[in-house]
N, C-alpha and C. Protein backbone atom coordinates (compact mmCIF):
# COMPACT_ATOMS: atom_id res chain seq x y z
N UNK A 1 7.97 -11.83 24.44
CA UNK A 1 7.25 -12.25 23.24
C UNK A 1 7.66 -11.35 22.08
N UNK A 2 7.90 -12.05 20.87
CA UNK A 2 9.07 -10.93 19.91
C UNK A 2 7.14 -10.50 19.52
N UNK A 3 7.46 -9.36 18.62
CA UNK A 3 6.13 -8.75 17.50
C UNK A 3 6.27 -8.78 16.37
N UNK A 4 5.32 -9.52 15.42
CA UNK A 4 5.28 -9.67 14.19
C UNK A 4 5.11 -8.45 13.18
N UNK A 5 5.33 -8.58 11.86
CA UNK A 5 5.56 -7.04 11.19
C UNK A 5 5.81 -8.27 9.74
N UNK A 6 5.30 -7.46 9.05
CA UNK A 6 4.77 -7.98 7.40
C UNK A 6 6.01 -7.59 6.99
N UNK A 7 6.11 -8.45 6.22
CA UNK A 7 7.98 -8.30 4.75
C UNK A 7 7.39 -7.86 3.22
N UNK A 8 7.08 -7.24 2.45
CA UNK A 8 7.03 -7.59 1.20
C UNK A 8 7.83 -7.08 0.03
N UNK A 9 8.41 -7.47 -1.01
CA UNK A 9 9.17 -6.63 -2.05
C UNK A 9 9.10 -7.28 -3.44
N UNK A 10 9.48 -6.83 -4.35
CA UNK A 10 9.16 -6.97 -5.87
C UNK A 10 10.05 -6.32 -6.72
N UNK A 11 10.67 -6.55 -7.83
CA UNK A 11 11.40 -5.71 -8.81
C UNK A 11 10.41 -5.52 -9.69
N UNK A 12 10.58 -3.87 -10.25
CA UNK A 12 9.37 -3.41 -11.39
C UNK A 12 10.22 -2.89 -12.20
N UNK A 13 10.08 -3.04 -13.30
CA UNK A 13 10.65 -2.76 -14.93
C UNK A 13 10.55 -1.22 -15.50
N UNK A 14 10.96 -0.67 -14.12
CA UNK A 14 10.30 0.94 -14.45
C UNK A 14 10.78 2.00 -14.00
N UNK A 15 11.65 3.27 -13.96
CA UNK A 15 12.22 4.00 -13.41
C UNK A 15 11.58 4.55 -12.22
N UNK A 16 12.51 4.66 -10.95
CA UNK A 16 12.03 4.77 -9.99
C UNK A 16 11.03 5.99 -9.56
N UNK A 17 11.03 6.98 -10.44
CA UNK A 17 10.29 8.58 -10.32
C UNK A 17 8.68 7.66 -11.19
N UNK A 18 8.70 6.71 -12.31
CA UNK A 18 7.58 6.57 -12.45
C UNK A 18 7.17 5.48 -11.36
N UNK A 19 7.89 4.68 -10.38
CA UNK A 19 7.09 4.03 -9.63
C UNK A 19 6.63 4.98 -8.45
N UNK A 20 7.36 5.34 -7.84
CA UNK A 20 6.69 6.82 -7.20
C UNK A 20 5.92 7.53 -7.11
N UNK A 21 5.44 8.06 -8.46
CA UNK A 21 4.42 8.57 -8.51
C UNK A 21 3.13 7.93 -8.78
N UNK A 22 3.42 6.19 -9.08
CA UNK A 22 2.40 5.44 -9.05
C UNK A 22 1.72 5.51 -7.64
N UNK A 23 2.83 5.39 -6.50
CA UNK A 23 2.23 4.79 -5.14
C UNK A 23 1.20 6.22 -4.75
N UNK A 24 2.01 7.74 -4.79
CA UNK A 24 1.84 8.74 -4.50
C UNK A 24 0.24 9.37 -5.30
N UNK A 25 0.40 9.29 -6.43
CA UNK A 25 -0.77 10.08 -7.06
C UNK A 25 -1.86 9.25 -7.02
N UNK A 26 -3.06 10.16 -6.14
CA UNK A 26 -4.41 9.07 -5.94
C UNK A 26 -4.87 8.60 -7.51
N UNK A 27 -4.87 9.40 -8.38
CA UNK A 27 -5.07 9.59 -9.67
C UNK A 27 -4.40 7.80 -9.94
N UNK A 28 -3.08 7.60 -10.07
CA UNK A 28 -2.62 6.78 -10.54
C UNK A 28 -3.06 5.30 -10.01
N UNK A 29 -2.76 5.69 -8.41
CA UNK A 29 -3.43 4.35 -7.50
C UNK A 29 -4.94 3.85 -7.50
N UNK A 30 -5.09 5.17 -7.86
CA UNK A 30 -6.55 3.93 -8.44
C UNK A 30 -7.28 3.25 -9.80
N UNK A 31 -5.99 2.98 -10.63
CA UNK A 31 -5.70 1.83 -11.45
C UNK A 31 -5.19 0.92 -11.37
N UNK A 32 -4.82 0.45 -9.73
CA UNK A 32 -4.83 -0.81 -9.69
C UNK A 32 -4.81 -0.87 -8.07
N UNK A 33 -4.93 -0.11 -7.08
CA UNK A 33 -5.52 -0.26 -5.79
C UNK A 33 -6.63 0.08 -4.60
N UNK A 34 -6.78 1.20 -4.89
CA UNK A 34 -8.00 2.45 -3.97
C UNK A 34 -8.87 2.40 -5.46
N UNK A 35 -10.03 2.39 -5.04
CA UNK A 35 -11.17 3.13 -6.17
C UNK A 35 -11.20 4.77 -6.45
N UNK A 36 -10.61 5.27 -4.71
CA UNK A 36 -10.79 6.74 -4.80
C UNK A 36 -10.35 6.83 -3.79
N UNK A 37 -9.62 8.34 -3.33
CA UNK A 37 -9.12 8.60 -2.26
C UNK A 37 -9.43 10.13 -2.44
N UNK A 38 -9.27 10.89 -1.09
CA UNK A 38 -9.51 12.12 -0.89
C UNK A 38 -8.45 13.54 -1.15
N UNK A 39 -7.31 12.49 -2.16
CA UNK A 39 -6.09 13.52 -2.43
C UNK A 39 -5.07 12.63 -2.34
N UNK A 40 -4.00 13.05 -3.08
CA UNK A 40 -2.63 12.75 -3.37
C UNK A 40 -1.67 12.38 -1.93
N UNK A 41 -1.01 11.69 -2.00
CA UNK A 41 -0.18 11.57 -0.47
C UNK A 41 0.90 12.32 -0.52
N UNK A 42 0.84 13.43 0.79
CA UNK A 42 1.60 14.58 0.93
C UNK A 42 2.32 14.66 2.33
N UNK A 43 3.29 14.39 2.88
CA UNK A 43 3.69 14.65 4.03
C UNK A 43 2.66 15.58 4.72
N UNK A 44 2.16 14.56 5.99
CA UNK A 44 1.34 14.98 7.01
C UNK A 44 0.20 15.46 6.79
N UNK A 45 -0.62 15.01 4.65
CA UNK A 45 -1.85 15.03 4.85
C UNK A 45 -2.51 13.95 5.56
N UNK A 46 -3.48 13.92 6.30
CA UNK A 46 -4.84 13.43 6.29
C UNK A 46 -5.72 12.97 5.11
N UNK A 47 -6.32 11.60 4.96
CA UNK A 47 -6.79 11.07 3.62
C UNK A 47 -7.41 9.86 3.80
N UNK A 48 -8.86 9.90 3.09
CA UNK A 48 -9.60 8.70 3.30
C UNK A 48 -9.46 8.12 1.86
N UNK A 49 -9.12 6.51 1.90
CA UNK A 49 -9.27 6.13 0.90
C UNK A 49 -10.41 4.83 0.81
N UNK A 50 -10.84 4.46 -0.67
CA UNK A 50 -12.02 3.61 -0.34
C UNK A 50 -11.61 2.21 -1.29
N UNK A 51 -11.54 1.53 -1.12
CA UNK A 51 -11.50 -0.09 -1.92
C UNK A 51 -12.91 -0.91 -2.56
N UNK A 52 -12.57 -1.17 -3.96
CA UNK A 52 -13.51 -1.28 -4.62
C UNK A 52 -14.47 -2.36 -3.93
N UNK A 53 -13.83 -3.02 -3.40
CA UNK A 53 -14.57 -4.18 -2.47
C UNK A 53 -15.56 -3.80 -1.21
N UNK A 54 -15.25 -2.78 -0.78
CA UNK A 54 -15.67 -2.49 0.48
C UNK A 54 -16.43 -0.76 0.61
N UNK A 55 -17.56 -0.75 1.15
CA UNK A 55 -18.24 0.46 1.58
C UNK A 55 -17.86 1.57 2.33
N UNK A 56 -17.12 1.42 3.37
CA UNK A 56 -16.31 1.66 3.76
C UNK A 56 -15.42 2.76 3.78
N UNK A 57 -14.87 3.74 4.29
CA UNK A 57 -13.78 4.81 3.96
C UNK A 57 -12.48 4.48 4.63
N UNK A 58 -11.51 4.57 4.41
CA UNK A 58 -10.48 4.01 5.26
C UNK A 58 -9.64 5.27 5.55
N UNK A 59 -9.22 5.96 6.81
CA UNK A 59 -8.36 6.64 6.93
C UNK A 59 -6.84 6.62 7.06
N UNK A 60 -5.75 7.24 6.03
CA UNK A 60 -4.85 7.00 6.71
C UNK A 60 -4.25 8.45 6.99
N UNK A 61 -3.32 8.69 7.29
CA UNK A 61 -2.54 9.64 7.30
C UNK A 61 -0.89 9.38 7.19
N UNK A 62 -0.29 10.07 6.25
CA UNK A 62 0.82 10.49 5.93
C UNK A 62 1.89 10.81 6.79
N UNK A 63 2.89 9.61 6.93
CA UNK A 63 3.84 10.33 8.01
C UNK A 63 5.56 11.42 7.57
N UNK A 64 5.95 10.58 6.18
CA UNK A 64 6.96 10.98 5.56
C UNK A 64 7.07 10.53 4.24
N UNK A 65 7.43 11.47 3.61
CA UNK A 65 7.58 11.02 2.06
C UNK A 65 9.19 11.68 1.94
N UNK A 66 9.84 10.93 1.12
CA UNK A 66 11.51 10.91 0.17
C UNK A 66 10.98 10.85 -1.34
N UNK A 67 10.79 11.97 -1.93
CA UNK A 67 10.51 11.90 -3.24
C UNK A 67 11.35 10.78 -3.99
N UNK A 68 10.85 9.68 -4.72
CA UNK A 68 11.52 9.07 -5.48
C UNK A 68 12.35 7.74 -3.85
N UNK A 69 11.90 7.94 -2.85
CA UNK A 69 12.62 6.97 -1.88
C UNK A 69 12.13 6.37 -0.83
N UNK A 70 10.99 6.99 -0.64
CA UNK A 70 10.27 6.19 0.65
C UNK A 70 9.00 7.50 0.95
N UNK A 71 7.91 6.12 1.15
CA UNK A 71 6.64 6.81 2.06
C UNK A 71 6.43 5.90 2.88
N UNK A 72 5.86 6.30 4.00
CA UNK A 72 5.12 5.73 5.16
C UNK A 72 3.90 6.82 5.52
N UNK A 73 3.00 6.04 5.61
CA UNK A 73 1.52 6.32 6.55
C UNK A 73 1.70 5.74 7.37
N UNK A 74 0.23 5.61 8.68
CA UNK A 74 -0.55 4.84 9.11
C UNK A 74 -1.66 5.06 9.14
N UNK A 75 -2.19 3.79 9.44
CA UNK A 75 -3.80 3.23 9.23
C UNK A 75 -4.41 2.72 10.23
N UNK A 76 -5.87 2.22 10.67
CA UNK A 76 -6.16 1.82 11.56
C UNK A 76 -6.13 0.59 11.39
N UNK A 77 -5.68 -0.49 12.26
CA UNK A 77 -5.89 -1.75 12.46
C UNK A 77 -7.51 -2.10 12.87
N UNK A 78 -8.04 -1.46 13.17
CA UNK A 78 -9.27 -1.73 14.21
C UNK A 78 -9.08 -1.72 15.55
N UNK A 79 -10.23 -1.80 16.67
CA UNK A 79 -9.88 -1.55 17.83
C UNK A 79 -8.91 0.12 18.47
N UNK A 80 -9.10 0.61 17.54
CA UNK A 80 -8.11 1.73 18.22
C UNK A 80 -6.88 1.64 17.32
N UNK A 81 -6.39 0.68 17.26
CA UNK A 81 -4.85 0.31 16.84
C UNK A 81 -4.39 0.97 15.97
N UNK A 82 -3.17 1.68 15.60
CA UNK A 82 -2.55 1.86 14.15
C UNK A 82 -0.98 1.37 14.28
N UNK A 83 -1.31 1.07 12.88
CA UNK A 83 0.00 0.56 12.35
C UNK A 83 0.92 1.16 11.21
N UNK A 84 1.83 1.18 11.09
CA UNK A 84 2.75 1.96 10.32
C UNK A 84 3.11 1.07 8.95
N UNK A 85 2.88 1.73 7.89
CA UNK A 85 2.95 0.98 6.65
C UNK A 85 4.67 1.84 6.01
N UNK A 86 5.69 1.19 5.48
CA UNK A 86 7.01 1.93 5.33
C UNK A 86 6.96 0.89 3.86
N UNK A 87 7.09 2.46 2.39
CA UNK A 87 7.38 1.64 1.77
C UNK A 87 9.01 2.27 0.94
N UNK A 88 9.71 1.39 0.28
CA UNK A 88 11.26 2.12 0.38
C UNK A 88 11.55 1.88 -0.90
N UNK A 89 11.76 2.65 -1.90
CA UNK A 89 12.09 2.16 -3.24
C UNK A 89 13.64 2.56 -3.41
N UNK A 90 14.02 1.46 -4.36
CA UNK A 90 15.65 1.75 -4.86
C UNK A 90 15.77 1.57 -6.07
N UNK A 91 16.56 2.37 -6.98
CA UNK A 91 16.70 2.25 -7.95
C UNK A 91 17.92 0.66 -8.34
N UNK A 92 17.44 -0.21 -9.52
CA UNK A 92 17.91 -1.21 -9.40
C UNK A 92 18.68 -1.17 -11.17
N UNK A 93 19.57 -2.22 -11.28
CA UNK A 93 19.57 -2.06 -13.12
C UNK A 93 19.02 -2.29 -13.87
N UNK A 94 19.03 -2.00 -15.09
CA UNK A 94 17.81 -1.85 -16.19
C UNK A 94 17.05 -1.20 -16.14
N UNK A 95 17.78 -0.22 -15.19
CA UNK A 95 15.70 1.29 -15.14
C UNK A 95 15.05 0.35 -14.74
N UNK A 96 15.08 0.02 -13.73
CA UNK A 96 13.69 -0.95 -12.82
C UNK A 96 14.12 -0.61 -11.43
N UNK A 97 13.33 -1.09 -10.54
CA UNK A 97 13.01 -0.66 -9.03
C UNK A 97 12.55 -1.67 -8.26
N UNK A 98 13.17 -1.62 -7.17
CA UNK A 98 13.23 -2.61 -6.18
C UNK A 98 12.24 -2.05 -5.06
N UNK A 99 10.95 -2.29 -4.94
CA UNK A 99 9.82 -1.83 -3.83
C UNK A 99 9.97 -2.60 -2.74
N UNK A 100 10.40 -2.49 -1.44
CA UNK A 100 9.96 -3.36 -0.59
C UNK A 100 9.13 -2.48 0.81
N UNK A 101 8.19 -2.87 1.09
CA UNK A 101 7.13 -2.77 2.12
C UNK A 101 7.38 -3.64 3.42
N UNK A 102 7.09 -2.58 4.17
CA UNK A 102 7.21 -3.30 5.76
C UNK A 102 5.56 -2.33 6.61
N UNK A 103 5.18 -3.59 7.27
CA UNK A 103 4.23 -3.10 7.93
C UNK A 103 4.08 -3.43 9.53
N UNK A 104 3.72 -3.08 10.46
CA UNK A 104 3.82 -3.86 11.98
C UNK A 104 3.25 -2.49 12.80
N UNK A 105 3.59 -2.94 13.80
CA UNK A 105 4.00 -4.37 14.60
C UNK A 105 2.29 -4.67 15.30
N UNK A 106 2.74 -6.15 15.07
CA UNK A 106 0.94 -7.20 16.41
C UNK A 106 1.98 -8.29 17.09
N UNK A 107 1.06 -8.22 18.09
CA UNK A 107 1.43 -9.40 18.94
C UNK A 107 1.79 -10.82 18.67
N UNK A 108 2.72 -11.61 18.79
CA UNK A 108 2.81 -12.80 18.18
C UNK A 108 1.87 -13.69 19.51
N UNK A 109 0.22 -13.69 18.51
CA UNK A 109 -0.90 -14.60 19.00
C UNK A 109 -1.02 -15.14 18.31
N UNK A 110 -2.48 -15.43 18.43
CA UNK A 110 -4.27 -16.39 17.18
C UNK A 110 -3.99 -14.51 16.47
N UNK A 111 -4.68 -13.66 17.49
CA UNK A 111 -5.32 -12.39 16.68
C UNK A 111 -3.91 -11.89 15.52
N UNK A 112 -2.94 -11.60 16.03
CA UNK A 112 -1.43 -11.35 15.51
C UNK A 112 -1.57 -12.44 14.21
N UNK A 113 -1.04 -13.62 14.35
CA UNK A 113 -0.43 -14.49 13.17
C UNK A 113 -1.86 -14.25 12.51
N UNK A 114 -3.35 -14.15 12.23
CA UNK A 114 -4.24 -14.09 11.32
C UNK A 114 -3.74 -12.77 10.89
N UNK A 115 -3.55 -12.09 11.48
CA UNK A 115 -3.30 -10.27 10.75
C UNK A 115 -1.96 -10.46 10.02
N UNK A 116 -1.11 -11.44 9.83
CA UNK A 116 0.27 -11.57 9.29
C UNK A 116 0.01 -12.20 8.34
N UNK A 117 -0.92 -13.30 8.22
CA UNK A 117 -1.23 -14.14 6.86
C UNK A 117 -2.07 -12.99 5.73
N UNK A 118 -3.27 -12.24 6.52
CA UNK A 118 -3.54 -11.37 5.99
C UNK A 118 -3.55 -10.17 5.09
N UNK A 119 -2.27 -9.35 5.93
CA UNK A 119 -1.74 -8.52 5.46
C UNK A 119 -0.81 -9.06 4.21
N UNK A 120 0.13 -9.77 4.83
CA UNK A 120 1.44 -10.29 4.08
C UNK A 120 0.72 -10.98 2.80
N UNK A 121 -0.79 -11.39 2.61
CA UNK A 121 -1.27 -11.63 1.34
C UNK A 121 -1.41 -10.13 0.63
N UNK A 122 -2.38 -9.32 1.28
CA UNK A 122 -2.48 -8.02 0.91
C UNK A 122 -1.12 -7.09 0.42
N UNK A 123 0.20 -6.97 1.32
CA UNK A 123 0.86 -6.73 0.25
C UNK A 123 1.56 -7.20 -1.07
N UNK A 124 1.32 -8.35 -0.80
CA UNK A 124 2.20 -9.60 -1.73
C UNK A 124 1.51 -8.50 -3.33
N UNK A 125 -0.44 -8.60 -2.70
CA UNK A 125 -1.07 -8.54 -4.23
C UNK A 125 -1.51 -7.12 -4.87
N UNK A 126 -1.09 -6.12 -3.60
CA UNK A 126 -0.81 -4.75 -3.70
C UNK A 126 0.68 -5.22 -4.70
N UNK A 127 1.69 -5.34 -4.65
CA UNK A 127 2.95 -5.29 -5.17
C UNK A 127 2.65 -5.88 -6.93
N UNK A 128 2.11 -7.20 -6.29
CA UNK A 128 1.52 -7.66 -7.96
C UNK A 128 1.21 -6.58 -8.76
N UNK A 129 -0.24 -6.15 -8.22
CA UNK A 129 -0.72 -5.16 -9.19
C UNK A 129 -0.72 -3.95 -9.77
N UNK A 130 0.38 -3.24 -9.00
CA UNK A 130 0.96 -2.10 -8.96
C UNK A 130 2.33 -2.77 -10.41
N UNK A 131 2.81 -3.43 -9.95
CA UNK A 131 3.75 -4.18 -11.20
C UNK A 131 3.10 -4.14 -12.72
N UNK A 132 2.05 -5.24 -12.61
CA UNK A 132 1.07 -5.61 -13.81
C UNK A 132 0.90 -3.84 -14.40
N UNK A 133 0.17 -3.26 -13.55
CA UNK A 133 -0.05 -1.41 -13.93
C UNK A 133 0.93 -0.85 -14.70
N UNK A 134 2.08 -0.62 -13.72
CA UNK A 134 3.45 -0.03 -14.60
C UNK A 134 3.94 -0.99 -15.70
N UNK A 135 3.72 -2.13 -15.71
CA UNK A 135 4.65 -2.63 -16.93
C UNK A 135 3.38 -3.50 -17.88
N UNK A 136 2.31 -3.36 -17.61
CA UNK A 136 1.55 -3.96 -18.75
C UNK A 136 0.12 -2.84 -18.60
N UNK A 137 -0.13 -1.72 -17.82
CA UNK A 137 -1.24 -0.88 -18.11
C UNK A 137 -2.75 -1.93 -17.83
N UNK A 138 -2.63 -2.65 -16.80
CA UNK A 138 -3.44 -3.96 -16.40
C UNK A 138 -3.75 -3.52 -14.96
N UNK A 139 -4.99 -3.43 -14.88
CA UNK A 139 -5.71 -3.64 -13.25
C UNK A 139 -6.04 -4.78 -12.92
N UNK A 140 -5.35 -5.16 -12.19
CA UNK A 140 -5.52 -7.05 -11.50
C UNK A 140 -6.49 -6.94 -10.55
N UNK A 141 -6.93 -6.00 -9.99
CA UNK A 141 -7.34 -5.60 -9.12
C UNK A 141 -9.06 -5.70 -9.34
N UNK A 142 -9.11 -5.27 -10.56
CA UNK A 142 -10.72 -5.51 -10.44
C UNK A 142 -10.93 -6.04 -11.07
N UNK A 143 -12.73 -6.23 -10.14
CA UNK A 143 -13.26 -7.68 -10.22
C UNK A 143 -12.66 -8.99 -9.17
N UNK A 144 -11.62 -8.41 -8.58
CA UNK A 144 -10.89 -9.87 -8.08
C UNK A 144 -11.11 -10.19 -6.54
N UNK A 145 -11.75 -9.21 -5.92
CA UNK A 145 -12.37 -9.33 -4.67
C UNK A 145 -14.05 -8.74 -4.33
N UNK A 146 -14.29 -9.13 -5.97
CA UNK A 146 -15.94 -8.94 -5.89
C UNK A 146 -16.60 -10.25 -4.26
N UNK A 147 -16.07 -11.18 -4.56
CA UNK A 147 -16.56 -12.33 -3.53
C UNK A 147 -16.68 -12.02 -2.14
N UNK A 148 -15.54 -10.63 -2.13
CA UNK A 148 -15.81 -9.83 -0.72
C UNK A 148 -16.65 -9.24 0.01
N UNK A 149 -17.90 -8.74 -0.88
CA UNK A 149 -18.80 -8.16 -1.27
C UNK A 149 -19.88 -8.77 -0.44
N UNK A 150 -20.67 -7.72 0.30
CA UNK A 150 -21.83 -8.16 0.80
C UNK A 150 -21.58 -9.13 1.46
């Protein structure tokens, strides 16, 4: 049975050291993703972050950072589970940046393919709004999963 694993990527209009430090500085990410987190992402910190939607604390931890080239955490799936989030930036032309995100691996099931529609929405609109941020100073982000709520 092969295992499913999320695709996502985007070109941003923005030099790759300022998209970087978008993903990296809690400060920055929470103008258009986390409400708040417990610190900056640092190779092999530990860090709870919280989503405006949800009560909730979410832990992830930090597995590797490439200044200016790639971070990966992981997070809990639930049940025990973690999954590895890899995100890889390249510098592209026009001073803009090519983000693409990979996340996995679940079982190709029911439980698996719902966590693939899921996610693979979640980064699609992580990528959106991180975009909208760097190139128009716009949080898409809130307000837009108030319906989540309660």
């Amino acid at each position: 049975m092969s295992l499913l694993r999320v695709n996502a990527g985007i070109q941003i209009s923005k030099p790759v050291n300022e998209v970087f430090e978008a993903i990296v500085d809690d400060k920055k990410m929470s103008n258009y993703f986390i409400s708040e987190s417990s610190g900056k992402m640092e190779e092999g910190k530990e860090l709870l972050w919280k989503f405006p939607e949800y009560e909730e604390r979410f832990p992830i931890k930090v597995l590797k950072i490439r200044m200016n080239e790639f971070v990966s955490y992981e997070w809990e799936m639930g049940e025990g589970k973690k999954n590895q989030v890899e995100m890889t930036l390249t510098a592209a032309p026009g001073n803009s940046t090519v983000v693409k995100i990979t996340e996995g691996e679940m079982e190709n099931n029911e439980a698996g393919i719902a966590w693939l529609g899921g996610n693979a929405e979640g980064w699609a609109n992580f990528l959106a709004c991180l975009k909208a941020y760097l190139e128009y100073g716009i949080n898409l982000r809130k307000g837009a999963f108030d319906f989540r709520k309660g």
